[in-house]
Every structure is written in structure tokens, then in C-alpha cells.
mmCIF file of C-alpha atoms in Angstrom:
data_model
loop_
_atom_site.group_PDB
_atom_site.id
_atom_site.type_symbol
_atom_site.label_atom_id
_atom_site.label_comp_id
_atom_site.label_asym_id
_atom_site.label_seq_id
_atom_site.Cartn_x
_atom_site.Cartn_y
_atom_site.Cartn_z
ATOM 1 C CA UNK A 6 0.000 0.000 0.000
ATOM 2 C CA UNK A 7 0.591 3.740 -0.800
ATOM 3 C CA UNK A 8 1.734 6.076 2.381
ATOM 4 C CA UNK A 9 -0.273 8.128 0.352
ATOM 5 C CA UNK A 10 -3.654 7.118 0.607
ATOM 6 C CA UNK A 11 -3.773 4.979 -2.470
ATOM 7 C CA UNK A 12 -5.547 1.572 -0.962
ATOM 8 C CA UNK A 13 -8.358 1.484 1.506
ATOM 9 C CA UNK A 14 -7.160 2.326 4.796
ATOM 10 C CA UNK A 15 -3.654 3.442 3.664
ATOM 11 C CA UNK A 16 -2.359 6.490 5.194
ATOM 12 C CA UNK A 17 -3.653 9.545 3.925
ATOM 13 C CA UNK A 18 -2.314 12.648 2.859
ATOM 14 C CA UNK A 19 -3.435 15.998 4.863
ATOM 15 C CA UNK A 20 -6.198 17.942 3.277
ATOM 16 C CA UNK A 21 -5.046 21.398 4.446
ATOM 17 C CA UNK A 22 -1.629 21.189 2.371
ATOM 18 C CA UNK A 23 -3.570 19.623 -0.431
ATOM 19 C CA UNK A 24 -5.945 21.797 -0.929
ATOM 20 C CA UNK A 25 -4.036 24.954 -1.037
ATOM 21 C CA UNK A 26 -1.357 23.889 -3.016
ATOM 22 C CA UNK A 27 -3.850 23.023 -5.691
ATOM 23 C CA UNK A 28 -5.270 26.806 -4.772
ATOM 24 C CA UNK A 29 -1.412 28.187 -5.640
ATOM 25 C CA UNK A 30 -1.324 26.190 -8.538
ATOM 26 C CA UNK A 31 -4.121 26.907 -9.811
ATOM 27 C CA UNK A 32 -3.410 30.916 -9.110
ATOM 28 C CA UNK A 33 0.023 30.725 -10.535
ATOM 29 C CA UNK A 34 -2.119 29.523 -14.331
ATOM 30 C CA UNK A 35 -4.234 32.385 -13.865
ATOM 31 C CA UNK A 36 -2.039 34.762 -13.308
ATOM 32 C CA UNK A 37 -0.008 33.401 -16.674
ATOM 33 C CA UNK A 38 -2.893 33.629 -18.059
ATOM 34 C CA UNK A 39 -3.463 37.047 -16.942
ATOM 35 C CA UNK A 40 -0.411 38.536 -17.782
ATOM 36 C CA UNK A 41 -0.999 36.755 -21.455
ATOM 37 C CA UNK A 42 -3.988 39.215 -21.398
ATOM 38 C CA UNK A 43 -1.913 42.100 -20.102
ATOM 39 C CA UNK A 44 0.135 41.837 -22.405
ATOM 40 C CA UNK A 45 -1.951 41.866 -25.308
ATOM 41 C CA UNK A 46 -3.787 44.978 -23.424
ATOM 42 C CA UNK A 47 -0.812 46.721 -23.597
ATOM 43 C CA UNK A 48 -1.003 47.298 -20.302
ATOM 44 C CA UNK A 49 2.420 48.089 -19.571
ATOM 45 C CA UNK A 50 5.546 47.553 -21.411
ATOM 46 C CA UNK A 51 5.804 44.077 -22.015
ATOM 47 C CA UNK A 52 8.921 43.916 -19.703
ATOM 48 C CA UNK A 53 7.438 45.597 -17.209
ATOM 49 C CA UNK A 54 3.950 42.692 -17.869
ATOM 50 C CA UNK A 55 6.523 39.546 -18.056
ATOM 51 C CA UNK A 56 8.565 40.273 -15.005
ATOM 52 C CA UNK A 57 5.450 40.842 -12.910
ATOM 53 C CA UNK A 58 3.848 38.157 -13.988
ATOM 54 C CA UNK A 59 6.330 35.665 -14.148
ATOM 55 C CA UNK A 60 8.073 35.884 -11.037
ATOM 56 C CA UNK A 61 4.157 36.306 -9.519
ATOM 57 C CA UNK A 62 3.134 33.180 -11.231
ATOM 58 C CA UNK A 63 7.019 31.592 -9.976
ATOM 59 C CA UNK A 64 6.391 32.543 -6.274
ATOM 60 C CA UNK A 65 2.867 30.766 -5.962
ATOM 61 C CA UNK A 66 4.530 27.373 -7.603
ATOM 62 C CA UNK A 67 7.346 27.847 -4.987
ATOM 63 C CA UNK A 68 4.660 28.530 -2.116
ATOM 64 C CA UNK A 69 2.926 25.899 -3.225
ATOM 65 C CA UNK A 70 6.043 23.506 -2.542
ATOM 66 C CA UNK A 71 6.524 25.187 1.234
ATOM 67 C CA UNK A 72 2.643 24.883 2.232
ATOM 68 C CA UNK A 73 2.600 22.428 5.245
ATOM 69 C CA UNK A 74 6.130 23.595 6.320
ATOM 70 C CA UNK A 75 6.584 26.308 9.130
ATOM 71 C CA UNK A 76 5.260 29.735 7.465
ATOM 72 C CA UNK A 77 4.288 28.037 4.252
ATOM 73 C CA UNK A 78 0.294 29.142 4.898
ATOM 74 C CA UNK A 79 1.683 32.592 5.883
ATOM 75 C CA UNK A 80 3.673 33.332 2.498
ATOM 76 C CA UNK A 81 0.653 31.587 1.019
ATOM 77 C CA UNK A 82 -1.719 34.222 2.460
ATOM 78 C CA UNK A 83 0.976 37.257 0.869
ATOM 79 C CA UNK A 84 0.601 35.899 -2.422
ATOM 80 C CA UNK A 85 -3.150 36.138 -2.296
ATOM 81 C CA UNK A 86 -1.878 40.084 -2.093
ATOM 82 C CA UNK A 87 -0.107 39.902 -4.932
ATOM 83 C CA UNK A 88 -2.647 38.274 -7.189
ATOM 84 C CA UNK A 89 -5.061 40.859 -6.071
ATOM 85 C CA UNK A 90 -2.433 43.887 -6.885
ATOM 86 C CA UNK A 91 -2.568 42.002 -10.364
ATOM 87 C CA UNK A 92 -5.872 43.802 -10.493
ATOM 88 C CA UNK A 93 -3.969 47.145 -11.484
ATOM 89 C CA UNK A 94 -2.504 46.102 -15.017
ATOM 90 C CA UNK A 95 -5.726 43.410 -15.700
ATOM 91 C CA UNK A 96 -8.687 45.181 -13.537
ATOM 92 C CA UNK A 97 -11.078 42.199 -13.636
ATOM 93 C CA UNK A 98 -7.627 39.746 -11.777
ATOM 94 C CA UNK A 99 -9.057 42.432 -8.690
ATOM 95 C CA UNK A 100 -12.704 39.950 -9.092
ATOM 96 C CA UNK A 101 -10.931 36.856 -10.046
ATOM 97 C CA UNK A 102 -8.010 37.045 -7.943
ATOM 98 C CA UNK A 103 -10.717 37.899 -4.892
ATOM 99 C CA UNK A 104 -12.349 34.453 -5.994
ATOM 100 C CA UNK A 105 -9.164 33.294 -5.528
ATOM 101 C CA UNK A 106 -8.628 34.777 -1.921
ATOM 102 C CA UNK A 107 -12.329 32.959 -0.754
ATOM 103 C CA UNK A 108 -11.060 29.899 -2.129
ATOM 104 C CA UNK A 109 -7.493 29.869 -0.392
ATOM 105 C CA UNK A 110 -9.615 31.208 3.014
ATOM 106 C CA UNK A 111 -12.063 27.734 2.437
ATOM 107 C CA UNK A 112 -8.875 25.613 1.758
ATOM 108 C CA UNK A 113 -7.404 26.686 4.589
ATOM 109 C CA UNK A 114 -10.504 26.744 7.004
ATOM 110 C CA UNK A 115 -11.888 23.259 5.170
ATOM 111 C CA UNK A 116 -8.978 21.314 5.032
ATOM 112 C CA UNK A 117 -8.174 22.195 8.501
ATOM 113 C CA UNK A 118 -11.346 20.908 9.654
ATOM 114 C CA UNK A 119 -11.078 17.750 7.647
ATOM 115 C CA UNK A 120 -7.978 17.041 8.678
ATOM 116 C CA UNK A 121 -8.964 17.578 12.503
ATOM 117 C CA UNK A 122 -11.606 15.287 11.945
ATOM 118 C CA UNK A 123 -9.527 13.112 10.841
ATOM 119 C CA UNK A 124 -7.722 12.808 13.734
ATOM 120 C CA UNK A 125 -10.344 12.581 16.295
ATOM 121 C CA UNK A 126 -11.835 9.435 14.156
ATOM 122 C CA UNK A 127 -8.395 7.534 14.277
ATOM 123 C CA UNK A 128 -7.924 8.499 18.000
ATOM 124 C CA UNK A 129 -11.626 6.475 18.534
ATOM 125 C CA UNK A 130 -10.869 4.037 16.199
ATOM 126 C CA UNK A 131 -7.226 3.307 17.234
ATOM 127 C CA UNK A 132 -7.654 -0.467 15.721
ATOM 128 C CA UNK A 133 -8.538 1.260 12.418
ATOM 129 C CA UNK A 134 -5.649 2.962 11.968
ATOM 130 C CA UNK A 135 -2.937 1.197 10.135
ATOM 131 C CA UNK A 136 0.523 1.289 11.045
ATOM 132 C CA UNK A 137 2.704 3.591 10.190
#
């Protein structure tokens, strides 16, 4: 069996890291996509619209790596800042990138609480819980 949840009763994965790295990954798409956009706006000189947006789009793949770790949900919660600062060369990233924000606040606050629930389930269930 999987450590990673593949097989009934393997170990699973945590849902808190899971589901907001797939948030950052996600984010770090849109905001290529976005800069695609700006770009083709004319936004801002095209240097100005690639170095924005890639090193944006490079720092939520690298968050996304750190999420779990010690300040990993911290830097996570900057980025949402700088998706939403997006907003001033692509003004609808300041809608989209707040979509974004709700759905990093529910993967934080949901996978938490799956996670937690998690635990209480194994710790009354102790003979369901395989070994490690």
C-alpha cells in the first residue's frame, strides 16, 4: 500500500496542504494567463507585464512547494496580495483574484477541519488505523 492514501485504509495525505497547493497552482495559471492578457492589453511595457507576472506566477509554484512547512500558509496568504495587486494592469484579476482569496480562506478553514476530523476518528478508532 501507498503512504499516500492509495488503498483502503492506507495512510492519507493531509487535506489542508492539499488543498491549497492546488489553490497556488491553480493561481500561478491564472495569473499566466493574466499577464498573457496584459500583455496583449498593452497594459504596460511588455517587460514591465513579463517580469510581474512571471516571477508572480514563480512565487505561488514555490509557495505551493513550502505549504505544510513552518510559514508556508503565511507566504501563502501574501501571495493572495499579490494576485489581487494584479488587479492594477488586468482590472477584472481584482474579481478573479478575490475568488481566488475565498477559495485559499475555504482551503485553509476546510482542510483544517477535515484534517482535525480526521484525527479525532483515528484516535476512537485506534484499531482502524494502520501502522505507520
Amino acid at each position: 500500500m501507498s503512504m499516500h492514501g492509495g488503498g483502503r485504509g492506507g495512510r492519507k495525505r493531509p487535506a489542508k496542504p492539499q488543498f491549497t497547493q492546488m489553490t497556488l497552482i491553480l493561481e500561478a495559471l491564472l495569473v499566466f494567463f493574466a499577464t498573457l492578457v496584459a500583455y496583449g492589453l498593452r497594459a504596460a511595457p511588455p517587460a514591465t507585464v513579463w517580469t510581474l507576472g512571471g516571477v508572480t506566477a514563480l512565487v505561488l509554484l514555490l509557495v505551493a512547494g513550502y505549504v505544510g512547512r513552518p510559514g508556508g500558509y503565511v507566504a501563502g496568504s501574501a501571495a493572495q496580495v499579490a494576485v489581487l495587486a494584479f488587479g492594477v494592469l488586468v482590472p477584472m484579476m481584482f474579481v478573479v483574484g478575490g475568488l481566488f482569496v475565498v477559495l485559499w480562506v475555504v482551503s485553509l478553514r476546510l482542510g483544517g477541519r477535515i484534517d482535525r476530523e480526521r484525527a479525532e476518528y483515528d484516535a476512537a478508532h485506534p484499531d482502524a488505523v494502520p501502522p505507520a
